[in-house]
């Protein structure tokens, strides 16, 4: 229902798709995959459209001259980082990510017991993909668990080998493997959002942050603690936290990340205050305002289109919070 026309091009070659896009006079072609598995970036090398944009699916530069713009924000790509990107940056005012405001948790009731979690423990969680785990992260989480005695770590179940290996890694770091609890896959995302309520605090990974999982956590009312890095992928959670007006959950070094995790675990009132602020900001901040995001993104596309038809080369652009158009020359 979101399209006037939908064309299944899966069986077509990259060149055929580019030619078809030209024939139907696509104004702006948007790559939602970037340099990821099964992506078809080569389509853009044939110039499928006069304006070509990378957005959302790949947290970094494509490194090629045929992508004109990369949609970001000034947290994920500060202005002094522009030199590291082949694309010109199209800055959105709050964050480059969005979420459907109508996507909410189901009414299914979950309990600590039904999730395999101890009733009276502090529950740290991280539902990021397993490839975002690394020795730095496991070392840090182990130190946090050691300092917060009555706590567990709740993570996504993968497969028996992964589960066994991960438990063994925590055992090596002095953490009883019983404190690592695996969450089996829920068939419905709305049910997964509902069970988030059993967690107390989401621990982000570094240097590859939570992206969609960060949105899920915040939408479910669970604060996420992140460590700000230097790359796009390591600044995403900070972007989302700024957009929902919770910058106090952004840390800049490993020590402060661990200290804040421990403080929130042992200081129930401080955590309760943050959760209360999050609940309020869910209703008032721009992070989950789909209509506002659409207006801002459309303003960015309009700016790109106007520049092209004025025979101007792509240049960094910035969209203000009131969706007024502004050029950064």
CSV table of N, CA, C and O in Angstrom, one decimal, residues 16-125:
chain,number,residue,atom,x,y,z
A,16,UNK,N,20.3,-4.7,-16.5
A,16,UNK,CA,18.9,-4.6,-16.9
A,16,UNK,C,18.1,-3.8,-15.9
A,16,UNK,O,17.3,-3.0,-16.3
A,17,UNK,N,18.4,-4.0,-14.7
A,17,UNK,CA,17.7,-3.2,-13.7
A,17,UNK,C,18.0,-1.7,-13.8
A,17,UNK,O,17.1,-0.8,-13.7
A,18,UNK,N,19.3,-1.4,-14.0
A,18,UNK,CA,19.7,0.0,-14.2
A,18,UNK,C,19.0,0.6,-15.4
A,18,UNK,O,18.6,1.7,-15.4
A,19,UNK,N,19.0,-0.2,-16.5
A,19,UNK,CA,18.4,0.3,-17.7
A,19,UNK,C,16.9,0.6,-17.6
A,19,UNK,O,16.4,1.6,-18.0
A,20,UNK,N,16.2,-0.4,-16.8
A,20,UNK,CA,14.8,-0.2,-16.6
A,20,UNK,C,14.5,1.1,-15.8
A,20,UNK,O,13.6,1.8,-16.0
A,21,UNK,N,15.4,1.3,-14.7
A,21,UNK,CA,15.2,2.4,-13.9
A,21,UNK,C,15.4,3.7,-14.7
A,21,UNK,O,14.6,4.7,-14.5
A,22,UNK,N,16.3,3.7,-15.7
A,22,UNK,CA,16.4,4.9,-16.5
A,22,UNK,C,15.2,5.1,-17.4
A,22,UNK,O,14.7,6.2,-17.6
A,23,UNK,N,14.7,3.9,-18.0
A,23,UNK,CA,13.5,4.0,-18.9
A,23,UNK,C,12.3,4.6,-18.2
A,23,UNK,O,11.5,5.3,-18.8
A,24,UNK,N,12.1,4.2,-16.9
A,24,UNK,CA,10.9,4.7,-16.2
A,24,UNK,C,11.2,6.0,-15.5
A,24,UNK,O,10.4,6.6,-14.8
A,25,UNK,N,12.4,6.5,-15.8
A,25,UNK,CA,12.8,7.9,-15.3
A,25,UNK,C,12.8,8.0,-13.8
A,25,UNK,O,12.2,9.0,-13.3
A,26,UNK,N,13.4,7.1,-13.1
A,26,UNK,CA,13.6,7.2,-11.7
A,26,UNK,C,14.4,8.5,-11.4
A,26,UNK,O,15.5,8.7,-12.0
A,27,UNK,N,14.0,9.3,-10.5
A,27,UNK,CA,14.8,10.6,-10.2
A,27,UNK,C,15.9,10.3,-9.2
A,27,UNK,O,17.0,10.8,-9.3
A,28,UNK,N,15.5,9.5,-8.2
A,28,UNK,CA,16.5,9.3,-7.1
A,28,UNK,C,16.5,7.8,-6.8
A,28,UNK,O,15.4,7.2,-6.5
A,29,UNK,N,17.6,7.1,-6.9
A,29,UNK,CA,17.7,5.7,-6.6
A,29,UNK,C,18.4,5.6,-5.2
A,29,UNK,O,19.4,6.2,-5.0
A,30,UNK,N,17.8,4.8,-4.4
A,30,UNK,CA,18.3,4.6,-3.0
A,30,UNK,C,18.8,3.2,-2.7
A,30,UNK,O,18.0,2.3,-2.9
A,31,UNK,N,20.0,3.1,-2.3
A,31,UNK,CA,20.6,1.8,-2.0
A,31,UNK,C,20.4,1.5,-0.5
A,31,UNK,O,21.0,2.2,0.3
A,32,UNK,N,19.6,0.5,-0.2
A,32,UNK,CA,19.3,0.2,1.2
A,32,UNK,C,20.1,-1.0,1.7
A,32,UNK,O,19.9,-1.5,2.8
A,33,UNK,N,21.2,-1.4,0.9
A,33,UNK,CA,21.9,-2.5,1.4
A,33,UNK,C,23.4,-2.2,1.5
A,33,UNK,O,24.1,-2.8,2.4
A,34,UNK,N,24.0,-1.4,0.6
A,34,UNK,CA,25.4,-1.1,0.8
A,34,UNK,C,26.2,-2.3,0.5
A,34,UNK,O,25.9,-3.2,-0.2
A,35,UNK,N,27.4,-2.4,1.2
A,35,UNK,CA,28.3,-3.5,1.0
A,35,UNK,C,28.0,-4.6,2.0
A,35,UNK,O,28.8,-4.9,2.9
A,36,UNK,N,26.9,-5.2,1.8
A,36,UNK,CA,26.4,-6.3,2.7
A,36,UNK,C,26.2,-7.6,1.8
A,36,UNK,O,26.1,-7.5,0.6
A,37,UNK,N,26.0,-8.7,2.5
A,37,UNK,CA,25.8,-9.9,1.8
A,37,UNK,C,24.5,-9.9,0.9
A,37,UNK,O,23.5,-9.4,1.4
A,38,UNK,N,24.6,-10.4,-0.3
A,38,UNK,CA,23.5,-10.4,-1.3
A,38,UNK,C,23.1,-9.1,-1.8
A,38,UNK,O,22.0,-8.9,-2.4
A,39,UNK,N,23.8,-8.0,-1.5
A,39,UNK,CA,23.5,-6.7,-2.0
A,39,UNK,C,23.8,-6.6,-3.5
A,39,UNK,O,24.5,-7.5,-4.0
A,40,UNK,N,23.2,-5.6,-4.1
A,40,UNK,CA,23.4,-5.5,-5.6
A,40,UNK,C,23.9,-4.1,-5.9
A,40,UNK,O,23.3,-3.3,-6.7
A,41,UNK,N,24.9,-3.7,-5.2
A,41,UNK,CA,25.5,-2.3,-5.4
A,41,UNK,C,25.9,-2.0,-6.8
A,41,UNK,O,25.9,-0.9,-7.3
A,42,UNK,N,26.2,-3.1,-7.6
A,42,UNK,CA,26.7,-2.9,-9.0
A,42,UNK,C,25.6,-2.2,-9.8
A,42,UNK,O,25.9,-1.5,-10.8
A,43,UNK,N,24.3,-2.3,-9.5
A,43,UNK,CA,23.3,-1.7,-10.2
A,43,UNK,C,23.6,-0.2,-10.3
A,43,UNK,O,23.4,0.5,-11.3
A,44,UNK,N,24.0,0.4,-9.2
A,44,UNK,CA,24.3,1.8,-9.1
A,44,UNK,C,25.5,2.2,-9.9
A,44,UNK,O,25.6,3.4,-10.3
A,45,UNK,N,26.4,1.3,-10.1
A,45,UNK,CA,27.6,1.6,-11.0
A,45,UNK,C,27.2,1.9,-12.4
A,45,UNK,O,28.0,2.5,-13.1
A,46,UNK,N,26.0,1.4,-12.8
A,46,UNK,CA,25.6,1.7,-14.2
A,46,UNK,C,24.7,3.0,-14.2
A,46,UNK,O,24.1,3.3,-15.3
A,47,UNK,N,24.6,3.7,-13.1
A,47,UNK,CA,23.9,5.0,-13.0
A,47,UNK,C,22.4,4.7,-13.3
A,47,UNK,O,21.8,5.1,-14.3
A,48,UNK,N,21.7,4.0,-12.4
A,48,UNK,CA,20.3,3.8,-12.5
A,48,UNK,C,19.5,5.0,-12.4
A,48,UNK,O,18.4,5.1,-13.0
A,49,UNK,N,20.0,6.1,-11.8
A,49,UNK,CA,19.3,7.3,-11.7
A,49,UNK,C,20.3,8.5,-11.6
A,49,UNK,O,21.4,8.3,-11.3
A,50,UNK,N,19.9,9.7,-12.0
A,50,UNK,CA,20.8,10.8,-12.0
A,50,UNK,C,21.3,11.2,-10.5
A,50,UNK,O,22.3,11.7,-10.4
A,51,UNK,N,20.5,10.8,-9.5
A,51,UNK,CA,20.8,11.0,-8.1
A,51,UNK,C,20.8,9.7,-7.5
A,51,UNK,O,19.8,9.0,-7.5
A,52,UNK,N,21.9,9.3,-6.8
A,52,UNK,CA,22.0,8.0,-6.2
A,52,UNK,C,22.4,8.2,-4.7
A,52,UNK,O,23.4,8.9,-4.4
A,53,UNK,N,21.7,7.5,-3.8
A,53,UNK,CA,21.8,7.7,-2.4
A,53,UNK,C,21.9,6.4,-1.6
A,53,UNK,O,21.3,5.4,-1.9
A,54,UNK,N,22.8,6.5,-0.6
A,54,UNK,CA,22.9,5.3,0.3
A,54,UNK,C,22.3,5.7,1.6
A,54,UNK,O,22.5,6.8,2.2
A,55,UNK,N,21.4,4.8,2.1
A,55,UNK,CA,20.7,5.1,3.4
A,55,UNK,C,20.4,3.8,4.1
A,55,UNK,O,20.0,2.8,3.5
A,56,UNK,N,20.6,3.8,5.4
A,56,UNK,CA,20.0,2.9,6.4
A,56,UNK,C,20.7,1.5,6.5
A,56,UNK,O,20.9,1.0,7.5
A,57,UNK,N,20.9,0.9,5.3
A,57,UNK,CA,21.3,-0.5,5.4
A,57,UNK,C,22.8,-0.8,5.6
A,57,UNK,O,23.1,-1.9,6.0
A,58,UNK,N,23.6,0.2,5.5
A,58,UNK,CA,25.0,0.1,5.6
A,58,UNK,C,25.6,1.2,6.4
A,58,UNK,O,25.5,2.4,5.9
A,59,UNK,N,26.2,1.0,7.5
A,59,UNK,CA,26.7,2.1,8.4
A,59,UNK,C,28.1,2.4,8.0
A,59,UNK,O,29.1,2.2,8.7
A,60,UNK,N,28.3,3.1,6.8
A,60,UNK,CA,29.6,3.5,6.4
A,60,UNK,C,29.6,4.0,5.0
A,60,UNK,O,28.5,4.0,4.3
A,61,UNK,N,30.7,4.3,4.5
A,61,UNK,CA,30.8,4.8,3.1
A,61,UNK,C,30.9,3.6,2.1
A,61,UNK,O,31.5,2.5,2.5
A,62,UNK,N,30.3,3.8,0.9
A,62,UNK,CA,30.5,2.8,-0.1
A,62,UNK,C,31.9,2.9,-0.7
A,62,UNK,O,32.4,1.9,-1.3
A,63,UNK,N,32.4,4.1,-0.6
A,63,UNK,CA,33.8,4.3,-1.1
A,63,UNK,C,33.9,4.4,-2.6
A,63,UNK,O,34.9,4.1,-3.2
A,64,UNK,N,32.8,4.8,-3.2
A,64,UNK,CA,32.7,4.9,-4.7
A,64,UNK,C,32.1,6.2,-5.2
A,64,UNK,O,31.2,6.7,-4.5
A,65,UNK,N,32.5,6.6,-6.3
A,65,UNK,CA,32.1,7.9,-6.8
A,65,UNK,C,30.6,7.9,-7.3
A,65,UNK,O,30.0,8.9,-7.6
A,66,UNK,N,30.1,6.7,-7.5
A,66,UNK,CA,28.7,6.6,-8.1
A,66,UNK,C,27.6,6.7,-7.1
A,66,UNK,O,26.4,6.8,-7.5
A,67,UNK,N,27.9,6.8,-5.8
A,67,UNK,CA,26.9,7.1,-4.8
A,67,UNK,C,27.1,8.6,-4.4
A,67,UNK,O,28.2,9.0,-3.9
A,68,UNK,N,26.1,9.4,-4.7
A,68,UNK,CA,26.2,10.8,-4.5
A,68,UNK,C,26.1,11.3,-3.1
A,68,UNK,O,26.8,12.1,-2.6
A,69,UNK,N,25.1,10.7,-2.4
A,69,UNK,CA,24.8,11.2,-1.0
A,69,UNK,C,24.7,10.0,0.0
A,69,UNK,O,24.3,8.9,-0.4
A,70,UNK,N,25.0,10.2,1.2
A,70,UNK,CA,24.8,9.3,2.3
A,70,UNK,C,24.0,10.0,3.3
A,70,UNK,O,24.3,11.0,3.8
A,71,UNK,N,22.8,9.4,3.7
A,71,UNK,CA,21.9,10.0,4.6
A,71,UNK,C,22.4,9.6,6.0
A,71,UNK,O,22.6,8.5,6.4
A,72,UNK,N,22.6,10.7,6.9
A,72,UNK,CA,23.2,10.5,8.2
A,72,UNK,C,22.7,11.6,9.1
A,72,UNK,O,21.7,12.3,8.8
A,73,UNK,N,23.3,11.8,10.2
A,73,UNK,CA,23.1,12.9,11.1
A,73,UNK,C,24.4,13.3,11.7
A,73,UNK,O,25.4,12.7,11.5
A,74,UNK,N,24.4,14.4,12.5
A,74,UNK,CA,25.6,14.9,13.0
A,74,UNK,C,26.2,14.2,14.2
A,74,UNK,O,27.3,14.6,14.6
A,75,UNK,N,25.6,13.2,14.6
A,75,UNK,CA,26.2,12.3,15.6
A,75,UNK,C,26.9,11.2,14.9
A,75,UNK,O,28.1,10.9,15.2
A,76,UNK,N,26.2,10.5,14.0
A,76,UNK,CA,26.9,9.4,13.3
A,76,UNK,C,28.0,9.9,12.4
A,76,UNK,O,29.0,9.2,12.3
A,77,UNK,N,27.9,11.0,11.8
A,77,UNK,CA,29.0,11.6,11.0
A,77,UNK,C,29.2,13.1,11.4
A,77,UNK,O,28.6,14.0,10.8
A,78,UNK,N,30.0,13.3,12.3
A,78,UNK,CA,30.3,14.8,12.7
A,78,UNK,C,31.0,15.4,11.4
A,78,UNK,O,31.5,14.8,10.5
A,79,UNK,N,30.8,16.7,11.4
A,79,UNK,CA,31.4,17.4,10.2
A,79,UNK,C,32.8,17.2,10.0
A,79,UNK,O,33.3,17.2,8.8
A,80,UNK,N,33.6,17.0,11.1
A,80,UNK,CA,35.0,16.8,10.9
A,80,UNK,C,35.4,15.4,10.5
A,80,UNK,O,36.5,15.0,10.3
A,81,UNK,N,34.3,14.5,10.3
A,81,UNK,CA,34.5,13.2,9.7
A,81,UNK,C,34.2,13.1,8.2
A,81,UNK,O,34.4,12.0,7.6
A,82,UNK,N,33.7,14.2,7.7
A,82,UNK,CA,33.3,14.1,6.3
A,82,UNK,C,34.4,13.7,5.3
A,82,UNK,O,34.1,13.0,4.3
A,83,UNK,N,35.6,14.0,5.7
A,83,UNK,CA,36.7,13.6,4.8
A,83,UNK,C,36.9,12.1,4.6
A,83,UNK,O,37.6,11.7,3.6
A,84,UNK,N,36.3,11.3,5.5
A,84,UNK,CA,36.5,9.9,5.4
A,84,UNK,C,35.4,9.2,4.6
A,84,UNK,O,35.3,8.0,4.5
A,85,UNK,N,34.5,10.0,3.9
A,85,UNK,CA,33.4,9.5,3.2
A,85,UNK,C,33.5,9.9,1.7
A,85,UNK,O,33.8,11.1,1.4
A,86,UNK,N,33.3,9.0,0.8
A,86,UNK,CA,33.3,9.3,-0.6
A,86,UNK,C,32.1,10.1,-1.0
A,86,UNK,O,32.1,10.9,-1.9
A,87,UNK,N,31.0,9.9,-0.3
A,87,UNK,CA,29.7,10.5,-0.6
A,87,UNK,C,29.6,11.9,0.1
A,87,UNK,O,30.3,12.2,1.1
A,88,UNK,N,28.7,12.7,-0.4
A,88,UNK,CA,28.4,14.0,0.3
A,88,UNK,C,27.3,13.5,1.3
A,88,UNK,O,26.5,12.7,1.1
A,89,UNK,N,27.3,14.2,2.5
A,89,UNK,CA,26.5,13.8,3.6
A,89,UNK,C,25.2,14.6,3.5
A,89,UNK,O,25.2,15.9,3.5
A,90,UNK,N,24.1,13.9,3.6
A,90,UNK,CA,22.8,14.6,3.7
A,90,UNK,C,22.3,14.4,5.2
A,90,UNK,O,22.0,13.3,5.6
A,91,UNK,N,22.5,15.5,5.9
A,91,UNK,CA,22.2,15.5,7.4
A,91,UNK,C,20.7,15.6,7.7
A,91,UNK,O,20.1,16.7,7.3
A,92,UNK,N,20.2,14.7,8.4
A,92,UNK,CA,18.8,14.8,8.9
A,92,UNK,C,18.9,15.4,10.3
A,92,UNK,O,20.0,15.3,11.0
A,93,UNK,N,17.9,16.1,10.8
A,93,UNK,CA,18.1,16.9,12.0
A,93,UNK,C,18.2,16.1,13.3
A,93,UNK,O,18.8,16.6,14.3
A,94,UNK,N,17.6,15.0,13.4
A,94,UNK,CA,17.5,14.3,14.7
A,94,UNK,C,18.3,13.0,14.7
A,94,UNK,O,19.3,12.8,15.5
A,95,UNK,N,18.0,12.1,13.8
A,95,UNK,CA,18.7,10.9,13.6
A,95,UNK,C,18.4,10.3,12.2
A,95,UNK,O,17.4,10.7,11.6
A,96,UNK,N,19.3,9.5,11.7
A,96,UNK,CA,19.2,9.0,10.3
A,96,UNK,C,18.2,7.8,10.3
A,96,UNK,O,17.8,7.3,9.2
A,97,UNK,N,17.9,7.2,11.5
A,97,UNK,CA,17.1,6.0,11.6
A,97,UNK,C,15.6,6.4,11.9
A,97,UNK,O,15.4,7.4,12.5
A,98,UNK,N,14.7,5.5,11.5
A,98,UNK,CA,13.3,5.7,11.8
A,98,UNK,C,12.7,4.3,12.2
A,98,UNK,O,13.3,3.3,12.0
A,99,UNK,N,11.5,4.4,12.7
A,99,UNK,CA,10.8,3.2,13.1
A,99,UNK,C,9.3,3.5,12.9
A,99,UNK,O,8.9,4.6,13.1
A,100,UNK,N,8.6,2.5,12.5
A,100,UNK,CA,7.1,2.7,12.3
A,100,UNK,C,6.5,3.0,13.6
A,100,UNK,O,6.5,2.1,14.5
A,101,UNK,N,5.9,4.1,13.8
A,101,UNK,CA,5.3,4.5,15.0
A,101,UNK,C,4.1,3.6,15.4
A,101,UNK,O,3.7,3.5,16.6
A,102,UNK,N,3.6,2.9,14.4
A,102,UNK,CA,2.4,2.0,14.7
A,102,UNK,C,2.9,0.6,15.2
A,102,UNK,O,2.1,-0.3,15.5
A,103,UNK,N,4.2,0.3,15.1
A,103,UNK,CA,4.7,-1.0,15.5
A,103,UNK,C,4.9,-1.0,17.0
A,103,UNK,O,5.9,-0.4,17.6
A,104,UNK,N,4.0,-1.6,17.8
A,104,UNK,CA,4.1,-1.6,19.2
A,104,UNK,C,4.0,-3.0,19.7
A,104,UNK,O,3.7,-4.0,19.0
A,105,UNK,N,4.4,-3.2,21.0
A,105,UNK,CA,4.4,-4.5,21.6
A,105,UNK,C,3.0,-5.1,21.7
A,105,UNK,O,2.0,-4.4,21.8
A,106,UNK,N,3.0,-6.4,21.7
A,106,UNK,CA,1.7,-7.2,21.8
A,106,UNK,C,1.3,-7.1,23.3
A,106,UNK,O,2.0,-6.7,24.2
A,107,UNK,N,0.1,-7.6,23.5
A,107,UNK,CA,-0.5,-7.7,24.8
A,107,UNK,C,-0.1,-9.0,25.5
A,107,UNK,O,-0.6,-9.3,26.6
A,108,UNK,N,0.7,-9.8,24.9
A,108,UNK,CA,1.1,-11.1,25.5
A,108,UNK,C,1.8,-10.9,26.8
A,108,UNK,O,2.7,-10.0,26.9
A,109,UNK,N,1.5,-11.6,27.8
A,109,UNK,CA,2.1,-11.5,29.2
A,109,UNK,C,3.3,-12.4,29.3
A,109,UNK,O,3.3,-13.6,29.1
A,110,UNK,N,4.4,-11.7,29.6
A,110,UNK,CA,5.7,-12.5,29.9
A,110,UNK,C,6.0,-12.2,31.4
A,110,UNK,O,5.8,-11.2,31.9
A,111,UNK,N,6.7,-13.2,32.0
A,111,UNK,CA,7.2,-13.1,33.3
A,111,UNK,C,8.6,-13.5,33.3
A,111,UNK,O,9.1,-14.1,32.4
A,112,UNK,N,9.3,-13.2,34.4
A,112,UNK,CA,10.7,-13.6,34.5
A,112,UNK,C,10.8,-15.1,34.4
A,112,UNK,O,11.7,-15.7,33.8
A,113,UNK,N,9.9,-15.8,35.1
A,113,UNK,CA,9.9,-17.2,35.1
A,113,UNK,C,9.7,-17.8,33.7
A,113,UNK,O,10.4,-18.7,33.3
A,114,UNK,N,8.8,-17.3,32.9
A,114,UNK,CA,8.5,-17.8,31.6
A,114,UNK,C,9.7,-17.5,30.6
A,114,UNK,O,9.8,-18.2,29.6
A,115,UNK,N,10.5,-16.5,31.0
A,115,UNK,CA,11.7,-16.2,30.2
A,115,UNK,C,13.0,-16.9,30.7
A,115,UNK,O,14.0,-16.7,30.1
A,116,UNK,N,12.8,-17.7,31.7
A,116,UNK,CA,14.0,-18.3,32.3
A,116,UNK,C,14.9,-17.4,33.1
A,116,UNK,O,16.1,-17.8,33.3
A,117,UNK,N,14.4,-16.3,33.5
A,117,UNK,CA,15.2,-15.4,34.3
A,117,UNK,C,14.9,-15.4,35.8
A,117,UNK,O,13.7,-15.7,36.2
A,118,UNK,N,15.9,-15.3,36.6
A,118,UNK,CA,15.7,-15.2,38.1
A,118,UNK,C,14.8,-14.1,38.5
A,118,UNK,O,15.0,-12.9,37.9
A,119,UNK,N,13.9,-14.3,39.4
A,119,UNK,CA,12.9,-13.3,39.7
A,119,UNK,C,13.5,-12.0,40.3
A,119,UNK,O,13.0,-10.9,40.1
A,120,UNK,N,14.5,-12.2,41.2
A,120,UNK,CA,15.0,-11.1,42.0
A,120,UNK,C,16.3,-10.5,41.5
A,120,UNK,O,16.9,-9.7,42.2
A,121,UNK,N,16.8,-11.0,40.3
A,121,UNK,CA,18.1,-10.5,39.8
A,121,UNK,C,18.0,-9.2,39.0
A,121,UNK,O,16.9,-8.9,38.5
A,122,UNK,N,19.1,-8.5,38.9
A,122,UNK,CA,19.1,-7.4,37.9
A,122,UNK,C,19.4,-8.0,36.5
A,122,UNK,O,20.4,-8.8,36.4
A,123,UNK,N,18.6,-7.7,35.5
A,123,UNK,CA,18.8,-8.3,34.2
A,123,UNK,C,19.4,-7.3,33.2
A,123,UNK,O,18.7,-6.3,32.8
A,124,UNK,N,20.6,-7.5,32.9
A,124,UNK,CA,21.2,-6.9,31.8
A,124,UNK,C,20.8,-7.7,30.5
A,124,UNK,O,20.7,-8.9,30.6
A,125,UNK,N,20.6,-7.0,29.4
A,125,UNK,CA,20.3,-7.7,28.2
A,125,UNK,C,21.1,-7.1,27.0
A,125,UNK,O,21.6,-6.0,27.1
